[in-house]
Amino acid sequence: MESNSFERFLVLYKKDIKNLKQESMLLLGFILLAYIFVVYKITITQDERFWVQVGDILFLIVVFMIFIRSFVFIASEWNNNTVFLVKPLPIRGKEFLLAKTMAVSTQAIFLGGICLGFMFLIWHFIVDIEPFYAAYERKIWIILFDFIKLINLFTIVFFSSVVGQLFKRHSQLITIFVFVITLYLIVLLDSAFAQLLGCDYYSLSLPNTYLFLIRTSNSWLSFLFNASFTLMYTIFFFMGAASLYDKKVEEVKND
């Protein structure tokens, strides 16, 4: 990427981060209040495991809210006519989508990391959950893979959103349809290759399934397989989305 291209990426990235700032602050306030309440309930109740599960669910809620927000991230550029403002500029699809992917990923890593910090605090200092102690290192790698998979999901969302914007009617329905079909095909393909190579397969894991994943995913081959294929899909869909975005912008320029 050339220096001027990198500078354009930074400008777009800072703009997207600024657009997410208010939303991120609201989610941060929700996270702090919710986990402080969970920690308080754990310290005064006998039903510790229930509140540990509540803490896990809070993590899912935060990630889900960020995930849903990513669906409108691309569409808002067209709905707000932002594309008409940037079309005279030498901004390519790679810069545009990379900035959005990195902005949403930054938000997810920042807020998700705070949630995980509270979860580790609960697991290791407030309650005694032996299986988590026994598999601490493997749990770290599973969480790392979760973030890789989350970035992959953002890329698929943006790919689906750009495909939807190619159609003048029913773009939102087309976006959802393309996303579901794409995700379903990836799961089938991943599972088929995992069986062929004889290694464990896991998609986007959830906190409540950590114990299952820790017990079944017992080799570095499994992690490398899943991470490699996830990165491959991420690059593929990112490049596809960038090409489609450039095509759409060219159509707008020619109108």
PDB file of N, CA and C in Angstrom, residues 98-151:
ATOM      1  N   LEU A  98     -11.237  -1.537   4.422  1.00  0.00           N
ATOM      2  CA  LEU A  98     -10.246  -1.832   5.457  1.00  0.00           C
ATOM      3  C   LEU A  98     -10.426  -0.892   6.641  1.00  0.00           C
ATOM      4  N   ALA A  99     -10.713   0.377   6.368  1.00  0.00           N
ATOM      5  CA  ALA A  99     -10.936   1.339   7.450  1.00  0.00           C
ATOM      6  C   ALA A  99     -12.140   0.936   8.288  1.00  0.00           C
ATOM      7  N   LYS A 100     -13.216   0.524   7.641  1.00  0.00           N
ATOM      8  CA  LYS A 100     -14.420   0.127   8.374  1.00  0.00           C
ATOM      9  C   LYS A 100     -14.192  -1.171   9.139  1.00  0.00           C
ATOM     10  N   THR A 101     -13.508  -2.134   8.503  1.00  0.00           N
ATOM     11  CA  THR A 101     -13.223  -3.397   9.189  1.00  0.00           C
ATOM     12  C   THR A 101     -12.370  -3.166  10.424  1.00  0.00           C
ATOM     13  N   MET A 102     -11.334  -2.336  10.295  1.00  0.00           N
ATOM     14  CA  MET A 102     -10.453  -2.069  11.421  1.00  0.00           C
ATOM     15  C   MET A 102     -11.165  -1.266  12.503  1.00  0.00           C
ATOM     16  N   ALA A 103     -12.052  -0.351  12.112  1.00  0.00           N
ATOM     17  CA  ALA A 103     -12.780   0.452  13.101  1.00  0.00           C
ATOM     18  C   ALA A 103     -13.716  -0.420  13.928  1.00  0.00           C
ATOM     19  N   VAL A 104     -14.502  -1.263  13.252  1.00  0.00           N
ATOM     20  CA  VAL A 104     -15.422  -2.147  13.971  1.00  0.00           C
ATOM     21  C   VAL A 104     -14.646  -3.176  14.786  1.00  0.00           C
ATOM     22  N   SER A 105     -13.537  -3.682  14.237  1.00  0.00           N
ATOM     23  CA  SER A 105     -12.715  -4.646  14.970  1.00  0.00           C
ATOM     24  C   SER A 105     -12.093  -4.006  16.202  1.00  0.00           C
ATOM     25  N   THR A 106     -11.659  -2.754  16.079  1.00  0.00           N
ATOM     26  CA  THR A 106     -11.112  -2.032  17.229  1.00  0.00           C
ATOM     27  C   THR A 106     -12.157  -1.904  18.325  1.00  0.00           C
ATOM     28  N   GLN A 107     -13.372  -1.555  17.928  1.00  0.00           N
ATOM     29  CA  GLN A 107     -14.463  -1.450  18.896  1.00  0.00           C
ATOM     30  C   GLN A 107     -14.727  -2.796  19.562  1.00  0.00           C
ATOM     31  N   ALA A 108     -14.767  -3.870  18.763  1.00  0.00           N
ATOM     32  CA  ALA A 108     -15.047  -5.201  19.304  1.00  0.00           C
ATOM     33  C   ALA A 108     -13.939  -5.673  20.238  1.00  0.00           C
ATOM     34  N   ILE A 109     -12.686  -5.447  19.853  1.00  0.00           N
ATOM     35  CA  ILE A 109     -11.560  -5.878  20.686  1.00  0.00           C
ATOM     36  C   ILE A 109     -11.508  -5.077  21.982  1.00  0.00           C
ATOM     37  N   PHE A 110     -11.751  -3.770  21.897  1.00  0.00           N
ATOM     38  CA  PHE A 110     -11.721  -2.917  23.087  1.00  0.00           C
ATOM     39  C   PHE A 110     -12.819  -3.309  24.074  1.00  0.00           C
ATOM     40  N   LEU A 111     -14.062  -3.341  23.601  1.00  0.00           N
ATOM     41  CA  LEU A 111     -15.183  -3.651  24.489  1.00  0.00           C
ATOM     42  C   LEU A 111     -15.203  -5.131  24.867  1.00  0.00           C
ATOM     43  N   GLY A 112     -14.927  -6.003  23.895  1.00  0.00           N
ATOM     44  CA  GLY A 112     -14.872  -7.428  24.210  1.00  0.00           C
ATOM     45  C   GLY A 112     -13.749  -7.753  25.172  1.00  0.00           C
ATOM     46  N   GLY A 113     -12.611  -7.053  25.023  1.00  0.00           N
ATOM     47  CA  GLY A 113     -11.496  -7.277  25.938  1.00  0.00           C
ATOM     48  C   GLY A 113     -11.836  -6.880  27.366  1.00  0.00           C
ATOM     49  N   ILE A 114     -12.593  -5.797  27.529  1.00  0.00           N
ATOM     50  CA  ILE A 114     -13.030  -5.392  28.869  1.00  0.00           C
ATOM     51  C   ILE A 114     -13.954  -6.446  29.465  1.00  0.00           C
ATOM     52  N   CYS A 115     -14.884  -6.961  28.646  1.00  0.00           N
ATOM     53  CA  CYS A 115     -15.769  -8.041  29.116  1.00  0.00           C
ATOM     54  C   CYS A 115     -14.960  -9.255  29.545  1.00  0.00           C
ATOM     55  N   LEU A 116     -13.995  -9.654  28.721  1.00  0.00           N
ATOM     56  CA  LEU A 116     -13.178 -10.824  29.041  1.00  0.00           C
ATOM     57  C   LEU A 116     -12.334 -10.583  30.287  1.00  0.00           C
ATOM     58  N   GLY A 117     -11.887  -9.333  30.482  1.00  0.00           N
ATOM     59  CA  GLY A 117     -11.151  -9.021  31.701  1.00  0.00           C
ATOM     60  C   GLY A 117     -11.992  -9.262  32.940  1.00  0.00           C
ATOM     61  N   PHE A 118     -13.240  -8.822  32.915  1.00  0.00           N
ATOM     62  CA  PHE A 118     -14.154  -9.093  34.026  1.00  0.00           C
ATOM     63  C   PHE A 118     -14.413 -10.590  34.168  1.00  0.00           C
ATOM     64  N   MET A 119     -14.561 -11.295  33.038  1.00  0.00           N
ATOM     65  CA  MET A 119     -14.832 -12.734  33.090  1.00  0.00           C
ATOM     66  C   MET A 119     -13.669 -13.496  33.714  1.00  0.00           C
ATOM     67  N   PHE A 120     -12.431 -13.151  33.340  1.00  0.00           N
ATOM     68  CA  PHE A 120     -11.268 -13.802  33.941  1.00  0.00           C
ATOM     69  C   PHE A 120     -11.165 -13.477  35.430  1.00  0.00           C
ATOM     70  N   LEU A 121     -11.500 -12.238  35.772  1.00  0.00           N
ATOM     71  CA  LEU A 121     -11.504 -11.857  37.185  1.00  0.00           C
ATOM     72  C   LEU A 121     -12.480 -12.724  37.963  1.00  0.00           C
ATOM     73  N   ILE A 122     -13.664 -12.914  37.404  1.00  0.00           N
ATOM     74  CA  ILE A 122     -14.683 -13.738  38.060  1.00  0.00           C
ATOM     75  C   ILE A 122     -14.237 -15.185  38.142  1.00  0.00           C
ATOM     76  N   TRP A 123     -13.717 -15.732  37.022  1.00  0.00           N
ATOM     77  CA  TRP A 123     -13.333 -17.143  36.975  1.00  0.00           C
ATOM     78  C   TRP A 123     -12.201 -17.470  37.946  1.00  0.00           C
ATOM     79  N   HIS A 124     -11.213 -16.575  38.038  1.00  0.00           N
ATOM     80  CA  HIS A 124      -9.975 -16.921  38.729  1.00  0.00           C
ATOM     81  C   HIS A 124      -9.836 -16.345  40.135  1.00  0.00           C
ATOM     82  N   PHE A 125     -10.568 -15.313  40.456  1.00  0.00           N
ATOM     83  CA  PHE A 125     -10.385 -14.688  41.755  1.00  0.00           C
ATOM     84  C   PHE A 125     -11.636 -14.680  42.621  1.00  0.00           C
ATOM     85  N   ILE A 126     -12.792 -14.829  42.001  1.00  0.00           N
ATOM     86  CA  ILE A 126     -14.027 -14.747  42.776  1.00  0.00           C
ATOM     87  C   ILE A 126     -14.663 -16.108  42.983  1.00  0.00           C
ATOM     88  N   VAL A 127     -14.655 -16.938  41.939  1.00  0.00           N
ATOM     89  CA  VAL A 127     -15.199 -18.293  42.054  1.00  0.00           C
ATOM     90  C   VAL A 127     -14.130 -19.285  41.634  1.00  0.00           C
ATOM     91  N   ASP A 128     -14.303 -20.513  42.054  1.00  0.00           N
ATOM     92  CA  ASP A 128     -13.331 -21.563  41.759  1.00  0.00           C
ATOM     93  C   ASP A 128     -13.961 -22.535  40.766  1.00  0.00           C
ATOM     94  N   ILE A 129     -13.609 -22.375  39.489  1.00  0.00           N
ATOM     95  CA  ILE A 129     -14.101 -23.278  38.453  1.00  0.00           C
ATOM     96  C   ILE A 129     -12.907 -24.078  37.952  1.00  0.00           C
ATOM     97  N   GLU A 130     -12.746 -25.280  38.452  1.00  0.00           N
ATOM     98  CA  GLU A 130     -11.557 -26.083  38.221  1.00  0.00           C
ATOM     99  C   GLU A 130     -11.242 -26.321  36.748  1.00  0.00           C
ATOM    100  N   PRO A 131     -12.230 -26.663  35.881  1.00  0.00           N
ATOM    101  CA  PRO A 131     -11.882 -26.914  34.479  1.00  0.00           C
ATOM    102  C   PRO A 131     -11.223 -25.726  33.793  1.00  0.00           C
ATOM    103  N   PHE A 132     -11.582 -24.510  34.203  1.00  0.00           N
ATOM    104  CA  PHE A 132     -10.975 -23.343  33.593  1.00  0.00           C
ATOM    105  C   PHE A 132      -9.522 -23.194  34.040  1.00  0.00           C
ATOM    106  N   TYR A 133      -9.248 -23.505  35.294  1.00  0.00           N
ATOM    107  CA  TYR A 133      -7.870 -23.468  35.761  1.00  0.00           C
ATOM    108  C   TYR A 133      -7.019 -24.480  35.007  1.00  0.00           C
ATOM    109  N   ALA A 134      -7.568 -25.669  34.801  1.00  0.00           N
ATOM    110  CA  ALA A 134      -6.817 -26.764  34.184  1.00  0.00           C
ATOM    111  C   ALA A 134      -6.511 -26.499  32.720  1.00  0.00           C
ATOM    112  N   ALA A 135      -7.274 -25.641  32.076  1.00  0.00           N
ATOM    113  CA  ALA A 135      -7.109 -25.421  30.634  1.00  0.00           C
ATOM    114  C   ALA A 135      -6.929 -23.937  30.323  1.00  0.00           C
ATOM    115  N   TYR A 136      -6.227 -23.225  31.177  1.00  0.00           N
ATOM    116  CA  TYR A 136      -6.096 -21.776  31.028  1.00  0.00           C
ATOM    117  C   TYR A 136      -5.463 -21.402  29.689  1.00  0.00           C
ATOM    118  N   GLU A 137      -4.355 -22.066  29.345  1.00  0.00           N
ATOM    119  CA  GLU A 137      -3.642 -21.707  28.120  1.00  0.00           C
ATOM    120  C   GLU A 137      -4.494 -21.971  26.887  1.00  0.00           C
ATOM    121  N   ARG A 138      -5.157 -23.128  26.857  1.00  0.00           N
ATOM    122  CA  ARG A 138      -5.979 -23.463  25.697  1.00  0.00           C
ATOM    123  C   ARG A 138      -7.159 -22.506  25.572  1.00  0.00           C
ATOM    124  N   LYS A 139      -7.695 -22.081  26.696  1.00  0.00           N
ATOM    125  CA  LYS A 139      -8.805 -21.129  26.663  1.00  0.00           C
ATOM    126  C   LYS A 139      -8.371 -19.809  26.026  1.00  0.00           C
ATOM    127  N   ILE A 140      -7.141 -19.382  26.290  1.00  0.00           N
ATOM    128  CA  ILE A 140      -6.618 -18.160  25.696  1.00  0.00           C
ATOM    129  C   ILE A 140      -6.597 -18.269  24.179  1.00  0.00           C
ATOM    130  N   TRP A 141      -6.142 -19.424  23.675  1.00  0.00           N
ATOM    131  CA  TRP A 141      -6.069 -19.600  22.229  1.00  0.00           C
ATOM    132  C   TRP A 141      -7.455 -19.634  21.602  1.00  0.00           C
ATOM    133  N   ILE A 142      -8.426 -20.212  22.299  1.00  0.00           N
ATOM    134  CA  ILE A 142      -9.795 -20.244  21.778  1.00  0.00           C
ATOM    135  C   ILE A 142     -10.354 -18.825  21.689  1.00  0.00           C
ATOM    136  N   ILE A 143     -10.087 -18.007  22.706  1.00  0.00           N
ATOM    137  CA  ILE A 143     -10.557 -16.623  22.680  1.00  0.00           C
ATOM    138  C   ILE A 143      -9.870 -15.852  21.554  1.00  0.00           C
ATOM    139  N   LEU A 144      -8.570 -16.106  21.354  1.00  0.00           N
ATOM    140  CA  LEU A 144      -7.855 -15.470  20.250  1.00  0.00           C
ATOM    141  C   LEU A 144      -8.494 -15.835  18.920  1.00  0.00           C
ATOM    142  N   PHE A 145      -8.833 -17.119  18.774  1.00  0.00           N
ATOM    143  CA  PHE A 145      -9.494 -17.543  17.540  1.00  0.00           C
ATOM    144  C   PHE A 145     -10.857 -16.880  17.393  1.00  0.00           C
ATOM    145  N   ASP A 146     -11.561 -16.689  18.495  1.00  0.00           N
ATOM    146  CA  ASP A 146     -12.863 -16.020  18.447  1.00  0.00           C
ATOM    147  C   ASP A 146     -12.745 -14.626  17.838  1.00  0.00           C
ATOM    148  N   PHE A 147     -11.705 -13.892  18.221  1.00  0.00           N
ATOM    149  CA  PHE A 147     -11.531 -12.553  17.677  1.00  0.00           C
ATOM    150  C   PHE A 147     -11.177 -12.605  16.190  1.00  0.00           C
ATOM    151  N   ILE A 148     -10.371 -13.604  15.796  1.00  0.00           N
ATOM    152  CA  ILE A 148     -10.079 -13.778  14.371  1.00  0.00           C
ATOM    153  C   ILE A 148     -11.359 -14.070  13.606  1.00  0.00           C
ATOM    154  N   LYS A 149     -12.186 -14.949  14.178  1.00  0.00           N
ATOM    155  CA  LYS A 149     -13.446 -15.308  13.532  1.00  0.00           C
ATOM    156  C   LYS A 149     -14.396 -14.113  13.490  1.00  0.00           C
ATOM    157  N   LEU A 150     -14.342 -13.276  14.511  1.00  0.00           N
ATOM    158  CA  LEU A 150     -15.212 -12.104  14.545  1.00  0.00           C
ATOM    159  C   LEU A 150     -14.846 -11.130  13.431  1.00  0.00           C
ATOM    160  N   ILE A 151     -13.543 -10.918  13.217  1.00  0.00           N
ATOM    161  CA  ILE A 151     -13.102 -10.065  12.112  1.00  0.00           C
ATOM    162  C   ILE A 151     -13.552 -10.653  10.786  1.00  0.00           C
TER     163      ILE A 151
END
